[in-house]
Structures are given as structure tokens and as C-alpha cells.
C-alpha positions as MATLAB code, in Angstrom:
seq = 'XXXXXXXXXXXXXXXXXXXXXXXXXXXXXXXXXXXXXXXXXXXXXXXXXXXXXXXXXXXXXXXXXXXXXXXXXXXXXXXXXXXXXXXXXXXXXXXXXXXXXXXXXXXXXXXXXXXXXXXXXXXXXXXXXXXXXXXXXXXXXXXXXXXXXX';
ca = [
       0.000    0.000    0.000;
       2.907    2.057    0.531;
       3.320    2.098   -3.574;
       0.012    3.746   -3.427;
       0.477    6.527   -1.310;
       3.338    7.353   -3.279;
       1.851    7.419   -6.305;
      -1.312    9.108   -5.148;
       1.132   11.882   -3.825;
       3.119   12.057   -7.282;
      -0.229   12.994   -8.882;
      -1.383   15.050   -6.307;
       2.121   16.739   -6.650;
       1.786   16.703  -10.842;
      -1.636   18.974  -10.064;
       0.144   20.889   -7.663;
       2.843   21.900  -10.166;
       0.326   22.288  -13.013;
      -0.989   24.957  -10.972;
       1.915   26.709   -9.936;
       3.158   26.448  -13.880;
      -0.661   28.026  -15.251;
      -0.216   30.853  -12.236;
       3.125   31.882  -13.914;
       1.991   31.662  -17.190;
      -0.695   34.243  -16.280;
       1.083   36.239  -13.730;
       4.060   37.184  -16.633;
       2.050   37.182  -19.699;
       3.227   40.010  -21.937;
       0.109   40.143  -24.251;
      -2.913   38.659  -23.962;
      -3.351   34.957  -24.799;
      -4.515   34.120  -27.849;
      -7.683   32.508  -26.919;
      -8.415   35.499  -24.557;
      -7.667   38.075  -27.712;
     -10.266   36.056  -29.750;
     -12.832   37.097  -27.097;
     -12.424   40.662  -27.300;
     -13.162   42.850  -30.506;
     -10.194   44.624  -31.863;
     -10.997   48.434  -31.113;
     -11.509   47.107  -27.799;
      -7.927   45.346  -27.086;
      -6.422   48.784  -25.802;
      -8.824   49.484  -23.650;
      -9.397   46.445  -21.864;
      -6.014   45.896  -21.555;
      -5.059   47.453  -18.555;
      -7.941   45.255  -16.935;
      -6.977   42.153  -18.476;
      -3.233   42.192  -16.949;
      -4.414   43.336  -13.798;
      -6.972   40.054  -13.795;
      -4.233   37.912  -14.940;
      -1.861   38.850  -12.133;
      -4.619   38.318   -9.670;
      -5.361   34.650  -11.214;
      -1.424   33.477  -11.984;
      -0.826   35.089   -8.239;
      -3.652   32.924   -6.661;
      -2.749   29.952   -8.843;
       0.859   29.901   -7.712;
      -0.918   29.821   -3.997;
      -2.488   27.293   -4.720;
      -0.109   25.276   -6.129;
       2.896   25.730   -3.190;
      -0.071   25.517   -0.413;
      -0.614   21.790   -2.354;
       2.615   21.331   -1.730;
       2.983   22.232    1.419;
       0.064   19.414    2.085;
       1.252   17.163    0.125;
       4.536   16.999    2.013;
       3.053   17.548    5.662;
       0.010   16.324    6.612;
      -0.854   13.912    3.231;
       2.359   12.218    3.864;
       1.520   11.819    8.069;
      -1.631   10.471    6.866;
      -3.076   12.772    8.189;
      -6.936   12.716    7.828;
      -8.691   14.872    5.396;
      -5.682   15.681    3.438;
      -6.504   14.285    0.288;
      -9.834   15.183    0.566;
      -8.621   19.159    1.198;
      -6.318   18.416   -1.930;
      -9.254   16.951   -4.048;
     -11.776   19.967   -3.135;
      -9.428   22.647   -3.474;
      -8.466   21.547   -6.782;
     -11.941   20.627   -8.065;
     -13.362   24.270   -6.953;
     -10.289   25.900   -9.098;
     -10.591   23.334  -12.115;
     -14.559   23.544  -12.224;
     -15.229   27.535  -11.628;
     -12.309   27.796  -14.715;
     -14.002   25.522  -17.198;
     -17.274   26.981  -16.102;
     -15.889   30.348  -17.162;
     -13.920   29.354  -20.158;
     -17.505   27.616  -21.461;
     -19.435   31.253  -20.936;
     -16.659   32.833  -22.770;
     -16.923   30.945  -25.906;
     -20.332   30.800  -25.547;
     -20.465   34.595  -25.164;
     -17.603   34.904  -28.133;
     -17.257   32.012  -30.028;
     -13.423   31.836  -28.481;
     -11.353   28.403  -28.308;
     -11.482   27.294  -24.911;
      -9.315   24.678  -22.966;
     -11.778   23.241  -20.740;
     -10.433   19.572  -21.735;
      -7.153   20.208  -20.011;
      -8.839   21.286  -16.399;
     -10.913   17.784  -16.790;
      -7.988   15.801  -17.268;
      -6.227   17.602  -14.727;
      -9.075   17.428  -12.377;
      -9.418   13.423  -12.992;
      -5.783   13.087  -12.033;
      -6.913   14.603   -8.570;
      -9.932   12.118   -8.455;
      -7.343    9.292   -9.426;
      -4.816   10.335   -6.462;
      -7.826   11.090   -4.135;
      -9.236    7.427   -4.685;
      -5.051    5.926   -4.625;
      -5.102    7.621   -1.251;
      -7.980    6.635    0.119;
      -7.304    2.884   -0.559;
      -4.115    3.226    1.081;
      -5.161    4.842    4.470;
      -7.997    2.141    4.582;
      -5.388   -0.336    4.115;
      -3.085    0.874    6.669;
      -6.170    1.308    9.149;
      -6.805   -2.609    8.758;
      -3.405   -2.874    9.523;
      -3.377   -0.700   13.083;
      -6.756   -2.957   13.495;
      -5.419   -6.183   12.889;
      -2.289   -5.639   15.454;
      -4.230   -4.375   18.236;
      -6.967   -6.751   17.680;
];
């Protein structure tokens, strides 16, 4: 069971990092994406944007929290066993992954841009995956406390 703790904290840690790598993507973006430019009309680029890379900063910036604060669980309390931690890991993940593919859909919906929705359900099934590898584990190593103090 030990093999699948380790595992379920490699993918856990492969989410983590996917975050911190889309935060500073967004955080240092020198122009606007090209999937974001599709959305807005061309006389409108200029004015928007000011907006835009203030709204990127502020979603690379939380991303890259997200990411090391993963981390930090991953390392500390998943790795104690602690209970809860993969579920934190899971939810946290799932909230980020879900309200972004949410709002990627209403943008192309809203402006017929290209939207990479795909990646945040592959990413979020790779939490799901570690979430269920971690699960098996701890109720593996609980009917092993159980069985030596039985």
C-alpha cells in the first residue's frame, strides 16, 4: 500500500505543479493569450487591456498559492496520513478546475473563443485518481493498526 500513497502523492504533486506552472503563465504574460484576444473585438484590445493584466496577475498570483499551499500538504500532513488531506487536496483543486471551465464555457459561448476546458478535466481526474489511490491506502493501513491491536 505504501506504492500507493506514493503514487497518489506524485499525482497530487503533478496537479500541484500544473498549478503553480498556469499561475506563472498568467502572472508574466506580456500580451494577452490568444484565446483570450479572440474574445475581445479589436478596437476594444487597448482598452481592456489594462484590466486584463491586472486580472491575470490576480489569477497566476492565486494559482501559484495554490499550487505551493498543495505542496505544502502534500509533504506535511498527506504524507503523516493525516486525515482529510486528500480530501482538502481533491476539493481545493476541483473548486479551481470547475469555476475555470465553467468560465472558459461562458466565454466561448459569449464569443465564439477556443477554450481549454479539456485540459482542467484531465487535470481534475488526475486529482480524483490520487484522491481514490489515497484513500485505498489509508484504509489499508487502518486494517493494519486494526489487525495488530486486535
Amino acid at each position: 500500500m505504501q506504492t500507493l500513497r506514493w503514487i497518489s502523492s506524485g499525482l497530487f504533486g503533478l496537479v500541484a505543479l500544473f498549478f503553480i506552472w498556469f499561475g506563472v503563465t498568467y502572472a508574466t504574460v506580456g500580451d494577452m493569450l490568444w484565446f483570450h484576444e479572440a474574445a475581445v473585438p479589436e478596437a476594444a484590445r487597448a482598452a481592456v487591456r489594462p484590466l486584463y493584466f491586472a486580472l491575470m496577475t490576480l489569477i497566476g498570483g492565486a494559482s501559484i498559492a495554490l499550487g505551493l499551499l498543495s505542496l505544502y500538504v502534500i509533504a506535511m500532513p498527506l504524507r503523516s496520513g493525516a486525515p482529510g488531506a486528500g480530501a482538502a487536496l481533491l476539493l481545493t483543486s476541483a473548486v479551481a478546475l470547475a469555476l475555470a471551465a465553467g468560465a472558459a464555457e461562458k466565454l466561448a459561448a459569449a464569443t465564439g473563443s477556443p477554450t481549454s476546458w479539456h485540459i482542467m478535466g484531465v487535470i481534475l481526474a488526475t486529482s480524483l485518481i490520487a484522491f481514490a489511490l489515497n484513500a485505498i491506502a489509508a484504509r489499508a493501513r487502518a486494517g493494519r493498526r486494526g489487525e495488530r491491536h486486535g
